[in-house]
């Protein structure tokens, strides 16, 4: 899912727009060089990353604070879900560059609780893409040409659900324990018969039953069909310790 909204912060020194540098916790002014910490919303300072009750969500009974209204539409070319904000009604699909427009309708969905900030700036990302294209012998000509035009790269967030569960499962079955018996066998050694003893393994089966308790924390489940599963699997694992509250 892509969103075209941008949060702007004025420089405390000269009033120009500050620029976010991916991977940093500061904003930088390209006009005067001033650097200042990224301001946090008051509620973000105090609340922990929220976790929602699954049963309550399935009943569509979550508190209003956990729900937001969004406007989105599928890209007519690649099918990716493009999200709009504010009064914007037209943009480009961040996946394929196709112009996308939307009407005035909206829908309600669960509000994101946290995100992992971008770690690469545009220059680093473009350099990596150029090196990757240079290794492709049969890359489509349109792809190479598109990259050479120097068009701005758009970062996107890939949505995931995270699930926690405390489970207690009952099991029943058969337990197999090895035991050995000694037996005498006749073998042929240099044309002569000899008797030898050998150990033979058997399995003794007994019925068993019991309970197993296990806790699962932050099991990730992809919440988008915009990217092939093979691509998102290649990006894993995500550093969930870097999560910050969504605002």
mmCIF file of C-alpha atoms in Angstrom:
data_model
loop_
_atom_site.group_PDB
_atom_site.id
_atom_site.type_symbol
_atom_site.label_atom_id
_atom_site.label_comp_id
_atom_site.label_asym_id
_atom_site.label_seq_id
_atom_site.Cartn_x
_atom_site.Cartn_y
_atom_site.Cartn_z
ATOM 1 C CA UNK A 1 0.000 0.000 0.000
ATOM 2 C CA UNK A 2 1.390 3.419 -0.878
ATOM 3 C CA UNK A 3 0.515 6.792 0.529
ATOM 4 C CA UNK A 4 1.405 10.116 -1.053
ATOM 5 C CA UNK A 5 1.147 12.322 2.061
ATOM 6 C CA UNK A 6 4.230 14.133 3.330
ATOM 7 C CA UNK A 7 4.730 15.655 6.770
ATOM 8 C CA UNK A 8 6.634 18.938 6.626
ATOM 9 C CA UNK A 9 8.623 20.464 9.484
ATOM 10 C CA UNK A 10 10.036 24.021 9.376
ATOM 11 C CA UNK A 11 13.644 24.703 10.323
ATOM 12 C CA UNK A 12 13.976 26.416 13.705
ATOM 13 C CA UNK A 13 16.731 28.652 12.323
ATOM 14 C CA UNK A 14 15.556 29.807 8.883
ATOM 15 C CA UNK A 15 12.029 28.447 8.385
ATOM 16 C CA UNK A 16 12.854 26.314 5.324
ATOM 17 C CA UNK A 17 11.588 22.740 5.087
ATOM 18 C CA UNK A 18 13.667 20.158 6.922
ATOM 19 C CA UNK A 19 14.662 16.956 5.141
ATOM 20 C CA UNK A 20 14.446 13.496 6.670
ATOM 21 C CA UNK A 21 17.536 11.348 6.183
ATOM 22 C CA UNK A 22 16.609 7.637 6.206
ATOM 23 C CA UNK A 23 18.391 5.726 8.939
ATOM 24 C CA UNK A 24 18.825 8.832 11.113
ATOM 25 C CA UNK A 25 16.827 10.251 14.021
ATOM 26 C CA UNK A 26 17.367 13.865 12.972
ATOM 27 C CA UNK A 27 16.008 16.292 10.385
ATOM 28 C CA UNK A 28 18.414 18.367 8.297
ATOM 29 C CA UNK A 29 17.924 21.755 6.644
ATOM 30 C CA UNK A 30 19.447 21.893 3.157
ATOM 31 C CA UNK A 31 19.231 25.700 3.202
ATOM 32 C CA UNK A 32 21.231 26.579 6.337
ATOM 33 C CA UNK A 33 22.578 23.196 7.465
ATOM 34 C CA UNK A 34 20.757 23.218 10.808
ATOM 35 C CA UNK A 35 20.063 19.793 12.344
ATOM 36 C CA UNK A 36 17.293 19.106 14.847
ATOM 37 C CA UNK A 37 15.727 16.036 16.409
ATOM 38 C CA UNK A 38 12.580 14.609 14.872
ATOM 39 C CA UNK A 39 9.653 15.917 16.936
ATOM 40 C CA UNK A 40 7.299 13.338 18.401
ATOM 41 C CA UNK A 41 3.584 13.676 18.849
ATOM 42 C CA UNK A 42 2.681 13.970 22.565
ATOM 43 C CA UNK A 43 0.736 10.694 22.557
ATOM 44 C CA UNK A 44 3.645 8.880 20.886
ATOM 45 C CA UNK A 45 5.908 9.681 23.813
ATOM 46 C CA UNK A 46 3.719 7.975 26.372
ATOM 47 C CA UNK A 47 1.886 5.103 24.719
ATOM 48 C CA UNK A 48 3.485 1.765 24.053
ATOM 49 C CA UNK A 49 3.063 -0.016 20.739
ATOM 50 C CA UNK A 50 -0.534 -1.171 20.808
ATOM 51 C CA UNK A 51 -1.784 -4.722 20.383
ATOM 52 C CA UNK A 52 -5.426 -5.427 19.568
ATOM 53 C CA UNK A 53 -7.685 -8.269 20.609
ATOM 54 C CA UNK A 54 -8.344 -10.587 17.650
ATOM 55 C CA UNK A 55 -11.862 -11.619 18.695
ATOM 56 C CA UNK A 56 -12.847 -8.000 19.192
ATOM 57 C CA UNK A 57 -11.504 -7.086 15.757
ATOM 58 C CA UNK A 58 -13.365 -9.965 14.090
ATOM 59 C CA UNK A 59 -16.584 -8.644 15.666
ATOM 60 C CA UNK A 60 -15.824 -5.176 14.201
ATOM 61 C CA UNK A 61 -15.972 -3.885 17.761
ATOM 62 C CA UNK A 62 -12.633 -2.086 18.107
ATOM 63 C CA UNK A 63 -12.500 1.376 19.731
ATOM 64 C CA UNK A 64 -12.779 4.314 17.345
ATOM 65 C CA UNK A 65 -9.190 5.319 18.185
ATOM 66 C CA UNK A 66 -7.964 2.142 16.471
ATOM 67 C CA UNK A 67 -9.889 2.776 13.232
ATOM 68 C CA UNK A 68 -9.164 5.223 10.419
ATOM 69 C CA UNK A 69 -10.882 6.163 7.176
ATOM 70 C CA UNK A 70 -8.757 5.854 4.057
ATOM 71 C CA UNK A 71 -9.202 6.380 0.343
ATOM 72 C CA UNK A 72 -7.542 3.839 -1.905
ATOM 73 C CA UNK A 73 -7.980 2.241 -5.297
ATOM 74 C CA UNK A 74 -6.273 -0.560 -7.235
ATOM 75 C CA UNK A 75 -3.795 0.495 -9.895
ATOM 76 C CA UNK A 76 -5.421 -0.189 -13.305
ATOM 77 C CA UNK A 77 -2.099 -1.478 -14.637
ATOM 78 C CA UNK A 78 -0.433 -3.647 -11.963
ATOM 79 C CA UNK A 79 -3.214 -4.015 -9.381
ATOM 80 C CA UNK A 80 -1.281 -2.532 -6.446
ATOM 81 C CA UNK A 81 -3.383 -0.718 -3.860
ATOM 82 C CA UNK A 82 -2.621 3.015 -3.969
ATOM 83 C CA UNK A 83 -3.718 5.094 -0.989
ATOM 84 C CA UNK A 84 -4.591 8.789 -1.114
ATOM 85 C CA UNK A 85 -4.716 11.349 1.672
ATOM 86 C CA UNK A 86 -6.049 14.842 2.156
ATOM 87 C CA UNK A 87 -7.632 16.392 -0.924
ATOM 88 C CA UNK A 88 -5.419 14.483 -3.377
ATOM 89 C CA UNK A 89 -7.345 12.693 -6.121
ATOM 90 C CA UNK A 90 -4.579 11.768 -8.579
ATOM 91 C CA UNK A 91 -1.048 10.404 -8.283
ATOM 92 C CA UNK A 92 1.299 7.827 -9.794
ATOM 93 C CA UNK A 93 1.419 4.178 -8.801
ATOM 94 C CA UNK A 94 4.689 3.733 -6.873
ATOM 95 C CA UNK A 95 5.082 0.229 -8.308
ATOM 96 C CA UNK A 96 4.699 0.838 -12.050
ATOM 97 C CA UNK A 97 4.358 4.621 -12.540
ATOM 98 C CA UNK A 98 0.857 4.463 -14.032
ATOM 99 C CA UNK A 99 -1.299 7.568 -13.379
ATOM 100 C CA UNK A 100 -4.034 6.710 -10.874
ATOM 101 C CA UNK A 101 -7.149 8.713 -9.976
ATOM 102 C CA UNK A 102 -9.773 8.153 -7.298
ATOM 103 C CA UNK A 103 -13.283 9.322 -6.503
ATOM 104 C CA UNK A 104 -14.615 10.624 -3.202
ATOM 105 C CA UNK A 105 -15.433 7.286 -1.551
ATOM 106 C CA UNK A 106 -13.628 6.033 1.553
ATOM 107 C CA UNK A 107 -13.537 2.922 3.720
ATOM 108 C CA UNK A 108 -12.735 2.146 7.340
ATOM 109 C CA UNK A 109 -9.799 -0.019 8.326
ATOM 110 C CA UNK A 110 -7.641 -0.816 11.338
ATOM 111 C CA UNK A 111 -5.091 1.919 11.940
ATOM 112 C CA UNK A 112 -1.412 0.866 11.821
ATOM 113 C CA UNK A 113 0.161 0.659 15.267
ATOM 114 C CA UNK A 114 3.843 0.979 14.343
ATOM 115 C CA UNK A 115 6.318 1.133 11.479
ATOM 116 C CA UNK A 116 9.993 0.554 10.773
ATOM 117 C CA UNK A 117 11.511 3.796 9.394
ATOM 118 C CA UNK A 118 13.352 3.748 6.083
ATOM 119 C CA UNK A 119 17.049 2.907 6.387
ATOM 120 C CA UNK A 120 18.262 3.944 2.890
ATOM 121 C CA UNK A 121 18.238 7.356 1.266
ATOM 122 C CA UNK A 122 17.319 7.787 -2.407
ATOM 123 C CA UNK A 123 20.927 8.049 -3.592
ATOM 124 C CA UNK A 124 21.896 4.751 -1.948
ATOM 125 C CA UNK A 125 18.774 3.021 -3.263
ATOM 126 C CA UNK A 126 19.371 4.298 -6.804
ATOM 127 C CA UNK A 127 22.994 3.147 -6.709
ATOM 128 C CA UNK A 128 21.894 -0.344 -5.643
ATOM 129 C CA UNK A 129 19.309 -0.454 -8.429
ATOM 130 C CA UNK A 130 21.876 0.619 -11.036
ATOM 131 C CA UNK A 131 24.287 -2.122 -9.942
ATOM 132 C CA UNK A 132 21.468 -4.670 -10.044
ATOM 133 C CA UNK A 133 20.432 -3.649 -13.560
ATOM 134 C CA UNK A 134 24.051 -3.909 -14.678
ATOM 135 C CA UNK A 135 24.038 -7.620 -13.785
ATOM 136 C CA UNK A 136 20.914 -8.415 -15.812
ATOM 137 C CA UNK A 137 21.699 -9.713 -19.279
ATOM 138 C CA UNK A 138 18.122 -9.850 -20.488
ATOM 139 C CA UNK A 139 16.498 -6.955 -18.644
ATOM 140 C CA UNK A 140 13.533 -5.450 -20.553
ATOM 141 C CA UNK A 141 14.578 -2.372 -22.498
ATOM 142 C CA UNK A 142 11.740 -0.383 -20.961
ATOM 143 C CA UNK A 143 13.039 -1.063 -17.459
ATOM 144 C CA UNK A 144 16.537 0.152 -18.259
ATOM 145 C CA UNK A 145 15.191 3.219 -20.053
ATOM 146 C CA UNK A 146 12.901 4.027 -17.137
ATOM 147 C CA UNK A 147 15.857 3.891 -14.740
ATOM 148 C CA UNK A 148 17.973 6.133 -16.959
ATOM 149 C CA UNK A 149 15.388 8.906 -16.945
ATOM 150 C CA UNK A 150 16.377 9.706 -13.373
ATOM 151 C CA UNK A 151 12.820 9.819 -12.119
ATOM 152 C CA UNK A 152 12.367 10.184 -8.380
ATOM 153 C CA UNK A 153 12.164 6.948 -6.422
ATOM 154 C CA UNK A 154 9.230 6.487 -4.062
ATOM 155 C CA UNK A 155 9.622 4.550 -0.855
ATOM 156 C CA UNK A 156 6.710 2.352 0.177
ATOM 157 C CA UNK A 157 5.746 0.612 3.378
ATOM 158 C CA UNK A 158 4.768 -3.056 3.167
ATOM 159 C CA UNK A 159 1.926 -3.820 5.613
ATOM 160 C CA UNK A 160 2.040 -6.815 7.922
ATOM 161 C CA UNK A 161 -0.133 -8.223 10.647
ATOM 162 C CA UNK A 162 1.673 -9.388 13.762
ATOM 163 C CA UNK A 163 0.039 -12.072 15.852
ATOM 164 C CA UNK A 164 0.626 -13.015 19.479
ATOM 165 C CA UNK A 165 -0.806 -16.166 20.988
ATOM 166 C CA UNK A 166 -0.590 -18.094 24.238
ATOM 167 C CA UNK A 167 -1.496 -21.668 23.325
ATOM 168 C CA UNK A 168 -2.227 -24.817 25.308
ATOM 169 C CA UNK A 169 -2.686 -27.957 23.228
ATOM 170 C CA UNK A 170 -3.667 -31.465 24.269
ATOM 171 C CA UNK A 171 -1.954 -34.377 22.570
ATOM 172 C CA UNK A 172 -2.260 -38.142 22.576
ATOM 173 C CA UNK A 173 -0.387 -40.813 20.700
ATOM 174 C CA UNK A 174 2.196 -43.553 20.991
ATOM 175 C CA UNK A 175 5.674 -43.243 22.458
ATOM 176 C CA UNK A 176 8.383 -45.515 21.102
ATOM 177 C CA UNK A 177 11.306 -46.531 23.324
ATOM 178 C CA UNK A 178 14.193 -48.552 21.930
ATOM 179 C CA UNK A 179 15.375 -51.688 23.686
ATOM 180 C CA UNK A 180 17.886 -54.352 22.648
ATOM 181 C CA UNK A 181 17.907 -58.148 22.750
ATOM 182 C CA UNK A 182 20.872 -60.452 22.293
ATOM 183 C CA UNK A 183 20.516 -63.283 19.824
ATOM 184 C CA UNK A 184 22.857 -65.955 18.452
ATOM 185 C CA UNK A 185 23.404 -66.084 14.702
ATOM 186 C CA UNK A 186 25.441 -68.386 12.463
ATOM 187 C CA UNK A 187 27.913 -66.735 10.090
ATOM 188 C CA UNK A 188 30.328 -68.095 7.484
ATOM 189 C CA UNK A 189 33.985 -67.229 8.119
ATOM 190 C CA UNK A 190 36.588 -68.548 5.635
ATOM 191 C CA UNK A 191 34.271 -71.385 4.661
ATOM 192 C CA UNK A 192 33.522 -72.375 8.242
ATOM 193 C CA UNK A 193 30.312 -71.800 10.181
ATOM 194 C CA UNK A 194 30.637 -69.863 13.414
ATOM 195 C CA UNK A 195 28.093 -68.734 15.947
ATOM 196 C CA UNK A 196 28.150 -65.148 17.162
ATOM 197 C CA UNK A 197 26.001 -62.958 19.361
ATOM 198 C CA UNK A 198 24.580 -59.671 18.145
ATOM 199 C CA UNK A 199 22.365 -56.916 19.503
ATOM 200 C CA UNK A 200 18.974 -56.516 17.833
ATOM 201 C CA UNK A 201 17.043 -53.278 18.350
ATOM 202 C CA UNK A 202 13.285 -53.327 18.983
ATOM 203 C CA UNK A 203 10.760 -50.599 19.760
ATOM 204 C CA UNK A 204 8.393 -50.767 22.717
ATOM 205 C CA UNK A 205 5.265 -48.652 22.135
ATOM 206 C CA UNK A 206 3.217 -47.213 24.984
ATOM 207 C CA UNK A 207 0.205 -44.854 24.905
ATOM 208 C CA UNK A 208 0.901 -41.282 26.063
ATOM 209 C CA UNK A 209 -1.188 -38.149 26.549
ATOM 210 C CA UNK A 210 -0.568 -34.669 27.926
ATOM 211 C CA UNK A 211 -0.589 -30.914 27.374
ATOM 212 C CA UNK A 212 1.872 -28.564 25.645
ATOM 213 C CA UNK A 213 1.944 -24.821 26.402
ATOM 214 C CA UNK A 214 3.703 -22.359 24.145
ATOM 215 C CA UNK A 215 3.769 -18.583 23.639
ATOM 216 C CA UNK A 216 4.117 -17.031 20.173
ATOM 217 C CA UNK A 217 5.149 -13.373 19.893
ATOM 218 C CA UNK A 218 5.008 -11.133 16.810
ATOM 219 C CA UNK A 219 4.402 -13.803 14.178
ATOM 220 C CA UNK A 220 4.416 -11.815 10.919
ATOM 221 C CA UNK A 221 1.724 -12.357 8.276
ATOM 222 C CA UNK A 222 1.916 -10.365 5.034
ATOM 223 C CA UNK A 223 -1.134 -8.088 4.652
ATOM 224 C CA UNK A 224 -0.665 -7.096 1.016
ATOM 225 C CA UNK A 225 -0.983 -8.658 -2.419
ATOM 226 C CA UNK A 226 0.889 -5.822 -4.145
ATOM 227 C CA UNK A 227 4.267 -7.591 -4.017
ATOM 228 C CA UNK A 228 5.062 -11.220 -4.879
ATOM 229 C CA UNK A 229 5.518 -13.368 -1.795
ATOM 230 C CA UNK A 230 8.989 -14.347 -3.029
ATOM 231 C CA UNK A 231 10.027 -10.671 -2.887
ATOM 232 C CA UNK A 232 8.762 -10.051 0.630
ATOM 233 C CA UNK A 233 10.274 -13.317 1.884
ATOM 234 C CA UNK A 234 13.648 -12.165 0.527
ATOM 235 C CA UNK A 235 13.364 -8.951 2.576
ATOM 236 C CA UNK A 236 12.858 -10.837 5.832
ATOM 237 C CA UNK A 237 13.635 -10.993 8.649
ATOM 238 C CA UNK A 238 12.532 -7.524 9.738
ATOM 239 C CA UNK A 239 14.178 -5.897 12.751
ATOM 240 C CA UNK A 240 11.107 -5.466 14.949
ATOM 241 C CA UNK A 241 13.216 -3.820 17.648
ATOM 242 C CA UNK A 242 13.328 -0.774 15.331
ATOM 243 C CA UNK A 243 9.536 -0.330 15.374
ATOM 244 C CA UNK A 244 8.307 3.147 16.264
ATOM 245 C CA UNK A 245 4.774 4.231 17.102
ATOM 246 C CA UNK A 246 2.707 5.154 14.041
ATOM 247 C CA UNK A 247 1.424 8.714 14.020
#
